[in-house]
Amino acid sequence: MFVETLNYNAMFDLLNEYPNNGSFKFKSTDSLNDVCNAPTNKSGVYIVIAFIGGEQELIYIGRSGKKDKKKGVIVHRKAGLGGIKDRIVNGHQFGKIARKRSWPLEMKKNAIDHLLVLWYDTENDDPVVVEHQLLIEYELSLIHISEPTRHSLI
């Protein structure tokens, strides 16, 4: 899996719980709708990694769907393409512009070679909760990375 080769597996160990997952590479010249292989009938989380001049940077953690608190079931996105795929392709980022339009523009503007998108069907777990856990893990990793830098400045 790409997470291991990118060394994100230790940071996001909880994603190993979800066997229904996938990934795809996106270049600014691609059609996001065509290359996105995320399911249209599932909910979950996704991670976007940018490759810039041989370096990689985690740039986004997102989710699609949520748990209906009254019924206790996961509600999948039904708009547009549906599911995780619709959230990735048609979700808004950089203002009110769908990613299928905004990502190529931002990639050209920031000299991003390509994006790697990792998606996970969170099954019966609430994607809102899983996304929150991923964001906390990411923030904690930044603290650990920057701590030696802080000590060297003291």
Short mmCIF file of C-alpha atoms in Angstrom, two decimals:
data_model
loop_
_atom_site.label_atom_id
_atom_site.label_comp_id
_atom_site.label_asym_id
_atom_site.label_seq_id
_atom_site.Cartn_x
_atom_site.Cartn_y
_atom_site.Cartn_z
CA MET A 1 0.00 0.00 0.00
CA PHE A 2 1.17 3.54 -0.73
CA VAL A 3 0.84 4.60 2.93
CA GLU A 4 3.78 2.35 3.84
CA THR A 5 6.02 3.62 1.06
CA LEU A 6 5.22 7.18 2.10
CA ASN A 7 5.89 6.47 5.80
CA TYR A 8 2.40 7.60 6.81
CA ASN A 9 1.45 4.15 8.16
CA ALA A 10 2.92 4.82 11.61
CA MET A 11 1.12 8.15 11.84
CA PHE A 12 -2.21 6.75 10.65
CA ASP A 13 -2.16 3.24 12.10
CA LEU A 14 -5.92 3.28 12.56
CA LEU A 15 -6.39 3.12 8.77
CA ASN A 16 -5.09 -0.46 8.82
CA GLU A 17 -8.52 -1.40 10.23
CA TYR A 18 -10.18 -0.69 6.88
CA PRO A 19 -9.47 -3.34 4.23
CA ASN A 20 -11.66 -1.66 1.57
CA ASN A 21 -9.30 1.09 0.42
CA GLY A 22 -7.51 2.32 -2.64
CA SER A 23 -5.45 5.07 -4.15
CA PHE A 24 -4.92 6.94 -7.37
CA LYS A 25 -2.43 9.37 -8.86
CA PHE A 26 -3.69 12.65 -10.30
CA LYS A 27 -1.77 14.99 -12.64
CA SER A 28 -3.02 18.44 -13.61
CA THR A 29 -3.62 17.21 -17.17
CA ASP A 30 -5.85 14.30 -16.01
CA SER A 31 -9.60 14.24 -15.66
CA LEU A 32 -10.20 13.81 -11.92
CA ASN A 33 -13.50 12.08 -12.66
CA ASP A 34 -11.69 9.51 -14.85
CA VAL A 35 -8.76 8.70 -12.55
CA CYS A 36 -10.64 8.70 -9.23
CA ASN A 37 -11.37 5.08 -8.31
CA ALA A 38 -13.10 5.79 -4.99
CA PRO A 39 -16.49 4.13 -4.50
CA THR A 40 -19.73 5.95 -5.30
CA ASN A 41 -21.75 4.06 -2.68
CA LYS A 42 -19.49 4.17 0.40
CA SER A 43 -18.46 6.68 3.04
CA GLY A 44 -15.02 7.21 4.47
CA VAL A 45 -11.91 9.32 4.62
CA TYR A 46 -9.24 10.37 2.16
CA ILE A 47 -5.73 11.77 2.36
CA VAL A 48 -4.13 13.92 -0.34
CA ILE A 49 -0.35 13.99 -0.73
CA ALA A 50 1.39 16.44 -3.08
CA PHE A 51 4.64 15.64 -4.86
CA ILE A 52 6.70 18.73 -5.55
CA GLY A 53 10.18 18.42 -7.03
CA GLY A 54 10.83 15.00 -5.53
CA GLU A 55 9.46 15.97 -2.10
CA GLN A 56 6.13 14.86 -0.67
CA GLU A 57 3.77 16.76 1.56
CA LEU A 58 0.47 15.79 3.14
CA ILE A 59 -1.84 18.62 2.09
CA TYR A 60 -5.37 17.49 2.93
CA ILE A 61 -7.38 15.09 5.09
CA GLY A 62 -11.07 14.87 4.27
CA ARG A 63 -14.16 12.73 4.64
CA SER A 64 -17.41 11.82 2.97
CA GLY A 65 -20.56 10.78 4.78
CA LYS A 66 -21.53 10.74 8.44
CA LYS A 67 -23.40 8.67 10.99
CA ASP A 68 -27.10 9.44 11.44
CA LYS A 69 -27.24 9.96 15.20
CA LYS A 70 -30.90 8.95 15.52
CA LYS A 71 -30.75 5.80 13.35
CA GLY A 72 -27.15 4.88 14.11
CA VAL A 73 -26.35 4.14 10.45
CA ILE A 74 -23.84 5.69 8.06
CA VAL A 75 -25.41 8.09 5.57
CA HIS A 76 -23.58 8.03 2.23
CA ARG A 77 -23.27 11.09 0.03
CA LYS A 78 -25.91 10.79 -2.69
CA ALA A 79 -25.38 14.04 -4.61
CA GLY A 80 -23.67 13.98 -8.00
CA LEU A 81 -21.55 10.86 -8.43
CA GLY A 82 -22.24 9.72 -4.87
CA GLY A 83 -20.07 8.40 -2.07
CA ILE A 84 -16.40 9.12 -1.51
CA LYS A 85 -15.87 9.66 -5.23
CA ASP A 86 -18.28 12.59 -5.40
CA ARG A 87 -16.69 14.25 -2.38
CA ILE A 88 -13.23 14.00 -3.93
CA VAL A 89 -14.25 15.05 -7.47
CA ASN A 90 -17.00 17.60 -6.84
CA GLY A 91 -16.28 18.74 -3.28
CA HIS A 92 -15.26 22.37 -2.89
CA GLN A 93 -11.78 23.47 -2.05
CA PHE A 94 -10.12 26.85 -2.65
CA GLY A 95 -13.45 28.64 -2.49
CA LYS A 96 -16.64 27.46 -4.13
CA ILE A 97 -14.85 25.61 -6.94
CA ALA A 98 -15.12 21.84 -7.38
CA ARG A 99 -11.82 19.99 -6.96
CA LYS A 100 -12.00 18.72 -10.55
CA ARG A 101 -11.43 22.38 -11.53
CA SER A 102 -9.50 23.82 -8.58
CA TRP A 103 -6.87 21.11 -8.19
CA PRO A 104 -5.37 21.45 -11.70
CA LEU A 105 -5.20 25.25 -11.30
CA GLU A 106 -3.57 25.07 -7.86
CA MET A 107 -1.16 22.35 -9.01
CA LYS A 108 0.07 24.50 -11.90
CA LYS A 109 0.29 27.60 -9.68
CA ASN A 110 2.33 25.74 -7.02
CA ALA A 111 4.44 23.55 -9.36
CA ILE A 112 2.96 20.32 -7.98
CA ASP A 113 4.03 17.35 -10.12
CA HIS A 114 1.13 15.14 -9.07
CA LEU A 115 -1.17 14.24 -6.20
CA LEU A 116 -1.59 10.86 -4.60
CA VAL A 117 -5.04 10.34 -3.11
CA LEU A 118 -5.54 7.52 -0.61
CA TRP A 119 -9.13 6.64 0.28
CA TYR A 120 -10.62 4.35 2.93
CA ASP A 121 -14.15 3.00 3.34
CA THR A 122 -14.63 3.38 7.10
CA GLU A 123 -17.42 0.78 7.04
CA ASN A 124 -19.61 1.23 10.15
CA ASP A 125 -17.32 3.79 11.77
CA ASP A 126 -18.42 7.41 11.52
CA PRO A 127 -16.20 9.17 8.92
CA VAL A 128 -16.47 12.39 10.96
CA VAL A 129 -14.87 10.65 13.96
CA VAL A 130 -12.18 8.92 11.87
CA GLU A 131 -11.30 12.20 10.12
CA HIS A 132 -11.01 13.89 13.53
CA GLN A 133 -8.69 11.12 14.78
CA LEU A 134 -6.50 11.49 11.69
CA LEU A 135 -6.26 15.26 12.16
CA ILE A 136 -5.24 14.79 15.81
CA GLU A 137 -2.58 12.23 14.81
CA TYR A 138 -1.27 14.62 12.16
CA GLU A 139 -1.11 17.54 14.59
CA LEU A 140 0.71 15.37 17.14
CA SER A 141 3.22 14.34 14.48
CA LEU A 142 3.97 18.01 13.81
CA ILE A 143 4.68 18.57 17.49
CA HIS A 144 7.12 15.65 17.53
CA ILE A 145 8.82 16.83 14.35
CA SER A 146 9.22 20.39 15.56
CA GLU A 147 10.29 19.57 19.13
CA PRO A 148 13.99 18.92 18.25
CA THR A 149 14.00 22.17 16.32
CA ARG A 150 12.68 24.03 19.36
CA HIS A 151 15.33 22.44 21.59
CA SER A 152 18.12 23.44 19.20
CA LEU A 153 16.97 27.06 19.40
CA ILE A 154 16.97 27.16 23.21
#
